[in-house]
Coordinates of C-alpha atoms and ligand atoms in Angstrom, one line a residue:
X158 CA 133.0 223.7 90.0
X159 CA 129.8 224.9 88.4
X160 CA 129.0 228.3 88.2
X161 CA 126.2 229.6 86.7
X162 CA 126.6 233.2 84.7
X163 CA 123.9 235.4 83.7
X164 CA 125.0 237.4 80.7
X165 CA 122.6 240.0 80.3
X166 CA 123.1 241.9 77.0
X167 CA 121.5 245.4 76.4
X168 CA 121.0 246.2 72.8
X169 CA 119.6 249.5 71.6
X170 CA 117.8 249.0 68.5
X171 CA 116.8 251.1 65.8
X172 CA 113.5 249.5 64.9
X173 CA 113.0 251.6 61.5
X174 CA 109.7 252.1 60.3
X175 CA 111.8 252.5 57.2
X176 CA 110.0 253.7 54.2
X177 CA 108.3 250.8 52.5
X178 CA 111.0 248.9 50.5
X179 CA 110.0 246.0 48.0
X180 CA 109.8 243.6 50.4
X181 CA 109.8 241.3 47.9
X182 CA 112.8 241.6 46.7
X183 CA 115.4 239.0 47.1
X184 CA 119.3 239.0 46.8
X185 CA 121.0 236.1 45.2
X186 CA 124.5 235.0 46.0
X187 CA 126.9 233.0 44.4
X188 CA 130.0 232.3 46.4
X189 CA 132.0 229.5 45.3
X190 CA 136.5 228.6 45.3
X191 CA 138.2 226.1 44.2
X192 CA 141.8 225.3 43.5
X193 CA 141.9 228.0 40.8
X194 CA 139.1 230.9 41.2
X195 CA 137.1 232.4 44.1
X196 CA 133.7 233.6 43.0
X197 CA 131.6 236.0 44.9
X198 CA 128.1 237.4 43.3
X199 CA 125.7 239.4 44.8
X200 CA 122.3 240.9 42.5
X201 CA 119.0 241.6 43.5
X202 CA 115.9 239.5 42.8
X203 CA 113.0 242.7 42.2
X204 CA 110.6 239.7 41.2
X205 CA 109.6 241.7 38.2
X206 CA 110.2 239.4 35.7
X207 CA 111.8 241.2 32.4
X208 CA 114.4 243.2 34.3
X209 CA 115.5 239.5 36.6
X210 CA 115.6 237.9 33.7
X211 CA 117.7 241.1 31.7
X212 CA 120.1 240.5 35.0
X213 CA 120.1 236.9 35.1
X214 CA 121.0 236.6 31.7
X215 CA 123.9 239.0 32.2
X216 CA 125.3 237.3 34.8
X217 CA 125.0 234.1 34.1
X218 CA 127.0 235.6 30.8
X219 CA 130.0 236.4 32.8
X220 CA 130.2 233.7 35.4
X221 CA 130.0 231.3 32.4
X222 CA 132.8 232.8 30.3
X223 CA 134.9 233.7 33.9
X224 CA 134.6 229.9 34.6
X225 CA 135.5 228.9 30.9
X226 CA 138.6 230.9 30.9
X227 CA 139.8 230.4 34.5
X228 CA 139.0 227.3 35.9
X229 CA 141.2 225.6 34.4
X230 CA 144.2 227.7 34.6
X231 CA 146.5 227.5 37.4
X232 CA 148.3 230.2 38.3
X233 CA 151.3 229.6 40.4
X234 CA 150.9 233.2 41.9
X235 CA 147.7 233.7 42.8
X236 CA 143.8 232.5 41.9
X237 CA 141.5 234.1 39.6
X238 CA 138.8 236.2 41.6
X239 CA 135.3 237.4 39.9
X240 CA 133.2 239.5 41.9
X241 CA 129.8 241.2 41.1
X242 CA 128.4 243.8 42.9
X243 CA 125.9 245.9 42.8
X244 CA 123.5 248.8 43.8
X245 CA 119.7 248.8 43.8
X246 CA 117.8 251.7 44.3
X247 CA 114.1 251.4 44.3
X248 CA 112.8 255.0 43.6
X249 CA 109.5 255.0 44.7
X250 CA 106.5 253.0 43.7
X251 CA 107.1 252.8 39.8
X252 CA 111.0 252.8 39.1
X253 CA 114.0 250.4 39.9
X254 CA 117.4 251.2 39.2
X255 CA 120.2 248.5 39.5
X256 CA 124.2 249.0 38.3
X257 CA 126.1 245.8 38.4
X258 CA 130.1 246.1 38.9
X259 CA 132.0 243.7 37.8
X260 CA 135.7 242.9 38.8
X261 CA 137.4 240.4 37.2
X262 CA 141.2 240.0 38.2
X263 CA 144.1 237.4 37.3
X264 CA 147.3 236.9 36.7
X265 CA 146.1 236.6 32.9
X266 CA 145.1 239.9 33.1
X267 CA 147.7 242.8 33.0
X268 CA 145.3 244.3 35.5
X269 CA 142.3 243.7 36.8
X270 CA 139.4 244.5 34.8
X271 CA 136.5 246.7 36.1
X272 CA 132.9 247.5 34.6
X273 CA 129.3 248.7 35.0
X274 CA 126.1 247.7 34.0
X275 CA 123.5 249.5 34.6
X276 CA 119.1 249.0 34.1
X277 CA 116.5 251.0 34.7
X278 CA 112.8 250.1 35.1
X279 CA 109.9 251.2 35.3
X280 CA 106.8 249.2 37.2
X281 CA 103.9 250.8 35.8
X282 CA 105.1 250.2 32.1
X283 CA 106.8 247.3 32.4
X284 CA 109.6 248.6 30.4
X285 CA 113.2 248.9 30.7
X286 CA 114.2 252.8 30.4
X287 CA 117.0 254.6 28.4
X288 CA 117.7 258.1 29.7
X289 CA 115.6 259.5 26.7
X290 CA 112.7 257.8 28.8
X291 CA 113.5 260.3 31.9
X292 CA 114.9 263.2 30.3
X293 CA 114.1 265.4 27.3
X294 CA 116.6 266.6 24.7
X295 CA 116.3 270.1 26.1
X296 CA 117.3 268.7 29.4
X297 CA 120.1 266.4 28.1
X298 CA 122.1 269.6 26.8
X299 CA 122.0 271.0 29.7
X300 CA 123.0 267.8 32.0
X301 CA 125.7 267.4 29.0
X302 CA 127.3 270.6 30.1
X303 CA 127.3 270.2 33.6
X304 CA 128.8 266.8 33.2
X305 CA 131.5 268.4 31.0
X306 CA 132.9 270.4 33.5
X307 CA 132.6 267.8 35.9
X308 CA 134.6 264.9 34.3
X309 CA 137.1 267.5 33.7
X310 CA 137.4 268.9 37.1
X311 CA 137.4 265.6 38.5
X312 CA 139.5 263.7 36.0
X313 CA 141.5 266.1 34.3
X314 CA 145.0 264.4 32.2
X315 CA 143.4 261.1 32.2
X316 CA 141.0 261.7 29.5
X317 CA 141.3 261.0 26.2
X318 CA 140.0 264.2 25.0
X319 CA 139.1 262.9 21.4
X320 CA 136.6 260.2 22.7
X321 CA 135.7 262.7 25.2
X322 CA 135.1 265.5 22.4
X323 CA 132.4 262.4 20.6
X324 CA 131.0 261.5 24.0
X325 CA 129.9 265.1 25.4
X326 CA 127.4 265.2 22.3
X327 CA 123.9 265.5 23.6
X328 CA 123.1 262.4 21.9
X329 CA 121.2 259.6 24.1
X330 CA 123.1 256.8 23.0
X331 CA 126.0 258.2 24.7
X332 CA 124.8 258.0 28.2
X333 CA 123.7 254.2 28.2
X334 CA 125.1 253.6 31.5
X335 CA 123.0 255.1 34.3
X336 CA 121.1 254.7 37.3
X337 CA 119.3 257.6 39.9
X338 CA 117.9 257.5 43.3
X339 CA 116.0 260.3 45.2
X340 CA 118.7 262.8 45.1
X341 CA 120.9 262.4 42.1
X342 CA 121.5 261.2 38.7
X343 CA 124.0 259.1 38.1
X344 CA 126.1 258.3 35.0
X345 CA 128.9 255.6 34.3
X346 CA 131.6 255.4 31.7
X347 CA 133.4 252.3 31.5
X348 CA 137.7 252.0 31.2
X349 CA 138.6 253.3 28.0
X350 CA 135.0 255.1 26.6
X351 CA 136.5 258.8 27.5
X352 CA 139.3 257.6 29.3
X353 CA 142.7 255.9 29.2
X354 CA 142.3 252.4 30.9
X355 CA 144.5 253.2 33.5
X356 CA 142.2 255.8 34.9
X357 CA 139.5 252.9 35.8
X358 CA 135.8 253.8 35.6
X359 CA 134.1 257.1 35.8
X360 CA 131.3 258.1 37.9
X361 CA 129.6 261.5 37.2
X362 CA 126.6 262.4 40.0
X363 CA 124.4 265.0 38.9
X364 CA 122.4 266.3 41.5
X365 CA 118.6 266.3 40.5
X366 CA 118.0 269.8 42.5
X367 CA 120.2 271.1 39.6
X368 CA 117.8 269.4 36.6
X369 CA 114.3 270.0 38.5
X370 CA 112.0 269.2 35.5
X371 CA 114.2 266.4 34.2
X372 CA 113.0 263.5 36.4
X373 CA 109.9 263.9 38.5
X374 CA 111.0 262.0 42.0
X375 CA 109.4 262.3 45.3
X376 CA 110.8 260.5 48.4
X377 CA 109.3 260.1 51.5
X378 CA 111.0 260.6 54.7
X379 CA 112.5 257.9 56.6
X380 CA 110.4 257.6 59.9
X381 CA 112.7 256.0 62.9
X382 CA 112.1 255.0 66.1
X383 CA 114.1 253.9 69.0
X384 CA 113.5 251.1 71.7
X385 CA 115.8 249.6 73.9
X386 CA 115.3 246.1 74.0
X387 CA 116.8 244.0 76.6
X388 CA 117.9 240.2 76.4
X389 CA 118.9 238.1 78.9
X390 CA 119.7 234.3 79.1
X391 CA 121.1 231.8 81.6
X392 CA 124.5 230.2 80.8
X393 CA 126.1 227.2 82.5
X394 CA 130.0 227.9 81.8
X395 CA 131.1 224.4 83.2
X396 CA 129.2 222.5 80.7
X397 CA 129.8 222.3 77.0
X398 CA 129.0 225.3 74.8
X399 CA 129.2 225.2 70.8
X400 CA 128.6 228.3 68.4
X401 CA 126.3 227.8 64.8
X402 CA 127.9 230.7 62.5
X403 CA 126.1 231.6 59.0
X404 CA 128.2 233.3 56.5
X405 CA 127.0 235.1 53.3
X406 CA 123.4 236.3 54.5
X407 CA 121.0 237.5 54.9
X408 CA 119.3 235.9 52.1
X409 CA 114.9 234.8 51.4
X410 CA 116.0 231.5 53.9
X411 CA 117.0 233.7 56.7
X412 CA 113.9 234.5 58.2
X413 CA 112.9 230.4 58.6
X414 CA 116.4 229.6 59.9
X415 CA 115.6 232.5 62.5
X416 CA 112.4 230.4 63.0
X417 CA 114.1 227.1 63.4
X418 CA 116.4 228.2 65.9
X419 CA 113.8 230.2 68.2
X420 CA 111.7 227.1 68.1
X421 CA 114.9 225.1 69.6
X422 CA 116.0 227.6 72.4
X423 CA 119.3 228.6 70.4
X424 CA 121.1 231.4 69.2
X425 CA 123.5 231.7 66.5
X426 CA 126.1 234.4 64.8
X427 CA 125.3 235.7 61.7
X428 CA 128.3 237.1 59.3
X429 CA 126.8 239.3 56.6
X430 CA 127.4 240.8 53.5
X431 CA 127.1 244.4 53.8
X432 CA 125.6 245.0 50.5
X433 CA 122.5 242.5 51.5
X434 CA 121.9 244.1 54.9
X435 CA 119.6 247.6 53.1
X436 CA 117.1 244.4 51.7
X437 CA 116.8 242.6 54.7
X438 CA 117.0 244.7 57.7
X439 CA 113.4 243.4 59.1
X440 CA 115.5 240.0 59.2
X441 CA 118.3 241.5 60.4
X442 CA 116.6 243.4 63.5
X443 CA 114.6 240.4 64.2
X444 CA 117.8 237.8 64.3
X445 CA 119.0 240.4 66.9
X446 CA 115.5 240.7 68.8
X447 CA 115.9 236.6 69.3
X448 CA 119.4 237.3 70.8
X449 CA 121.7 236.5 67.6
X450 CA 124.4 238.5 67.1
X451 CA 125.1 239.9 63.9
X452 CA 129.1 240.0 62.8
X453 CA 131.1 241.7 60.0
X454 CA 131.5 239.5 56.2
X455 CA 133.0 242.4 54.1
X456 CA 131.1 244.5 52.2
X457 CA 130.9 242.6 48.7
X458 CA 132.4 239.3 49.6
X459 CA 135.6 241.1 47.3
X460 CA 138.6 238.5 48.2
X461 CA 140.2 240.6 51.1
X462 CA 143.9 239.6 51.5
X463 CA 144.2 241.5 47.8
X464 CA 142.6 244.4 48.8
X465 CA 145.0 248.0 49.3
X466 CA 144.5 248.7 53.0
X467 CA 142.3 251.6 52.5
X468 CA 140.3 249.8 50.2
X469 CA 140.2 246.7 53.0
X470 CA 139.0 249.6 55.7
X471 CA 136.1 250.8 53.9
X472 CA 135.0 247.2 53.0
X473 CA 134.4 247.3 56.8
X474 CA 133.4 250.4 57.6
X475 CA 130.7 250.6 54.9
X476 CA 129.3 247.6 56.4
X477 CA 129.7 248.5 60.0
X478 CA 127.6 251.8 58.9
X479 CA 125.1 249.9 56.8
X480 CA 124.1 247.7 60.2
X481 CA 124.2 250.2 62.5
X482 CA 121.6 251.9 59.8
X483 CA 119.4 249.6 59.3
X484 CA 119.5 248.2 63.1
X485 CA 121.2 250.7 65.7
X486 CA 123.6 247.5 66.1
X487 CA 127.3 247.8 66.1
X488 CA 129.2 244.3 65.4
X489 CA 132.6 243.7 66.6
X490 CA 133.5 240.2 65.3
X491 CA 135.0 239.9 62.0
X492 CA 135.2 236.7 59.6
X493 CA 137.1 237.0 56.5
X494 CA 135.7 236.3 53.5
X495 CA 136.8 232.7 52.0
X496 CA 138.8 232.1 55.4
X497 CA 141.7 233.9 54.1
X498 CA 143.5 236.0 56.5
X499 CA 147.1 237.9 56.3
X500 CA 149.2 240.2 59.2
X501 CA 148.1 243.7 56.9
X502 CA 144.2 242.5 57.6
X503 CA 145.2 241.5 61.7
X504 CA 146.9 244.8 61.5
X505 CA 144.1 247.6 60.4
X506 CA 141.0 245.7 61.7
X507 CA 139.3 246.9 65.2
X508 CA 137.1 243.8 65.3
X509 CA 137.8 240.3 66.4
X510 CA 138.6 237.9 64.0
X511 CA 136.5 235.1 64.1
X512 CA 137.8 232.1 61.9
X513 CA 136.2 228.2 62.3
X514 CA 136.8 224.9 63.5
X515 CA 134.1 223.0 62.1
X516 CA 133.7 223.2 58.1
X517 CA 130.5 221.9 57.2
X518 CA 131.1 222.1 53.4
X519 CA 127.3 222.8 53.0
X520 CA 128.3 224.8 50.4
X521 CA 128.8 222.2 49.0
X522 CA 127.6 219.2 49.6
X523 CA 123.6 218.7 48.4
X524 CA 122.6 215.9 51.3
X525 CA 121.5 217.3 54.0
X526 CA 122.5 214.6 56.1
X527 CA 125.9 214.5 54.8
X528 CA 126.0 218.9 56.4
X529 CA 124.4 217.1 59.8
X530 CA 127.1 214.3 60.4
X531 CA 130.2 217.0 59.8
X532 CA 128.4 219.6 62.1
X533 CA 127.7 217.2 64.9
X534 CA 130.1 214.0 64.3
X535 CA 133.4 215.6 65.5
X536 CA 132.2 218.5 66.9
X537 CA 134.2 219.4 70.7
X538 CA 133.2 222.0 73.4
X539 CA 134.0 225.8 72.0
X540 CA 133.7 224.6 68.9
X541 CA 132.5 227.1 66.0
X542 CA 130.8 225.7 63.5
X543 CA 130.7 227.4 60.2
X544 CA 127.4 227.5 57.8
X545 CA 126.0 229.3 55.4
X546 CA 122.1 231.0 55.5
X547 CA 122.2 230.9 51.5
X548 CA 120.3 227.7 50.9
X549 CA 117.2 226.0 51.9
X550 CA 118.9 222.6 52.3
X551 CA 121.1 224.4 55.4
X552 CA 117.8 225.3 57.2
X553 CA 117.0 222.0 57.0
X554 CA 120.2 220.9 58.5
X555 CA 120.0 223.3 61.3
X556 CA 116.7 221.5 62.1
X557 CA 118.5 218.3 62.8
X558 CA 121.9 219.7 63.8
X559 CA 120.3 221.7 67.1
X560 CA 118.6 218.3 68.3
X561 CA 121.8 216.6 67.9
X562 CA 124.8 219.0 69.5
X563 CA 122.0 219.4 72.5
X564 CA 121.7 215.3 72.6
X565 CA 125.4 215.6 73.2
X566 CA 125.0 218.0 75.9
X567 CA 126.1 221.5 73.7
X568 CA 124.7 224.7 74.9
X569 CA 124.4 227.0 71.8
X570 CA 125.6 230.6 72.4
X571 CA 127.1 233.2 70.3
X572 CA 130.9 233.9 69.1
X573 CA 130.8 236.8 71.4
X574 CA 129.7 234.8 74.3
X575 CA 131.7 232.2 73.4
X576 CA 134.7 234.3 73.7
X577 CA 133.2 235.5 76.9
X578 CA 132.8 232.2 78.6
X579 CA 136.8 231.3 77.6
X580 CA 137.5 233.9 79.7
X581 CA 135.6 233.3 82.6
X582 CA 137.1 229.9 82.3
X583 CA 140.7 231.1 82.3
X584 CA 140.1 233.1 84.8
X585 CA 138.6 230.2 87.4
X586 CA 141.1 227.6 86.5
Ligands
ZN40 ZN1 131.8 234.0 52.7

């Protein structure tokens, strides 16, 4: 029986006109596991050189002496996770203001360990900035004040009121740690500076409306405009159908990979980070304008299955909101980051939980043909196929892999439709 099934699919997109961003700017990600750590590091590229380098340095730093003291050492509990996250706020046309966060947790450890890092730059003089760079003496008193009050509004019995005391001086070299955007200032005090450790890291936002001739910021308004965009394509459900899923994106080799699959007639399911999506929404809104479809990958690739339920929720929610931002696209599949699932994730997640059947290790594997015979060797109808859009070498695969599956008779759709066709199928026979 052959029946041929039009799914028409009606996407309302949020084409921003979006204030000009560095559209140079790059994320790189680092997401590795093995049989003792997981490893997921996101931190932007701005392509000016002294502050990549300042950050590169840094994390290299970290990842090196994470992988000295962990790798080797195997829990019986549970593996060693680093993540890196991080926030990157370009100003306006001269300043850059990136905070790193760092979590380190293992069975090692107490408790898990959590800091900031924070640099500030400015274009036009090349020059990494201390507060004293933004803000005058006179200004810093008064900030000082207001971030008295607030710390002990906010925090209250877990300070350690004499480091407190010998912070709140108006001195610069107490506020190292801090990073602004349009609206606020923001300053960071790692576990332990004014704090007992248990009370984790401090975040003070001053509002800049407060402080008006402390930094001189003006933003420009976002400028949005809606279209409706409709997609339609012609599936055979009797024949064979296989889905190409890219985890850990967007990233610089997303945009080709969109290329390489328009060129081939194929479609594929993207499962992002939500941290990247702010960089790349042009790619994002134009892997949905091809007909891709965009799924959920967790907000900072944090390892899931250790997360407090709350904490789980809002890795999703942020990044729900972040794509429906940047896109006017809601996703509803889920993939967990490093495959790892448990009943308290099944349990407080609306989305569908899309897992794999073919693992095409291209994380790890270098040869390109070595990612094209495991993604087309073994691969059956309904198959999904995981990838990742991190590296150039899986473009190139795709390139080969599309040929291939279609030699074999594979039609390439997306999870969703996927899902859609196995019910149309169950339904007919
Ligand atoms: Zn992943």
């Amino acid at each position: 029986m052959s029946k041929k099934i039009v799914l028409i699919l009606f996407s309302l997109l949020l084409i921003c006109g979006c204030h000009k961003k560095n559209n140079n700017s790059d994320i790189n990600t680092i997401i590795e596991e093995n049989k003792n750590i997981l490893v997921g590091i996101n931190y932007p590229i701005t392509t000016y050189k002294k502050i990549d380098t300042l950050i590169e340095n840094d994390v290299e730093k970290i990842y090196n002496s994470f992988k000295e003291k962990y790798e080797n050492f195997n829990s019986l509990t549970n593996k060693s996770e680093l993540n890196i996250d991080y926030t990157y706020n370009i100003v306006n046309d001269n300043f850059l203001a990136i905070t790193l966060n760092v979590f380190i947790d293992s069975s090692k450890l107490d408790k898990p360990t959590n800091y900031i890092k924070s640099y500030v730059y400015s274009i036009k003089d090349n020059k990494i900035l201390t507060l004293e760079d933004l803000v005058d003496l006179k200004n810093l008193k008064k900030i000082t004040k207001y971030i008295n009050s607030s710390i002990i509004r906010t925090y209250g019995e877990c300070i350690d009121i004499n480091k407190f005391n010998e912070k709140m001086k108006p001195d610069f070299n107490n506020f190292s740690l801090f990073s602004f955007d349009e609206d606020n200032l923001y300053l960071y005090f790692n576990e332990g500076e004014i704090s007992y450790e248990y009370c984790g890291l401090i975040e003070v936002i001053v509002p800049l409306n407060k402080f008006k001739s402390v930094i001189n910021i003006k933003g420009k308004p976002k400028d949005n405009t809606k279209i409706s965009i409709p997609v339609s394509k012609v599936i055979d459900t009797s024949k064979k159908v296989v889905a190409l899923t890219y985890d850990d994106g967007p990233s610089k080799y997303t945009n080709e990979l969109l290329d390489v699959l328009k060129d081939n007639d194929a479609v594929a399911t993207f499962f992002v980070i939500g941290n990247k999506v702010n960089i790349y929404s042009d790619t994002l809104v134009k892997a949905i304008n091809n007909g891709n479809e965009i799924g959920n990958h967790s907000y900072n690739h944090k390892w899931l299955t250790k997360l407090t339920t709350e904490d789980f929720k809002k890795q999703i929610s942020q990044t729900q909101d972040v794509i429906y931002d940047n896109t006017g696209y809601t996703p509803i599949n889920f993939r967990p980051t490093y495959g790892s699932i448990n009943s308290n994730i099944r349990k407080n997640i609306n989305l569908n939980v899309v897992l794999w059947n073919v693992d095409t290790m291209d994380w790890k594997y270098k040869s390109v043909d070595r990612i094209v015979s495991r993604a087309t060797k073994k691969t059956n109808d309904l198959d999904i196929i995981l990838m990742h859009d991190t590296r150039k070498r899986t473009v190139e695969a795709t390139k080969k892999i599309i040929p291939e599956l279609k030699k074999q008779g594979f039609q390439f759709v997306t999870v969703s439709e996927l899902q859609e066709i196995k019910k149309i199928r169950n339904k007919y026979e």
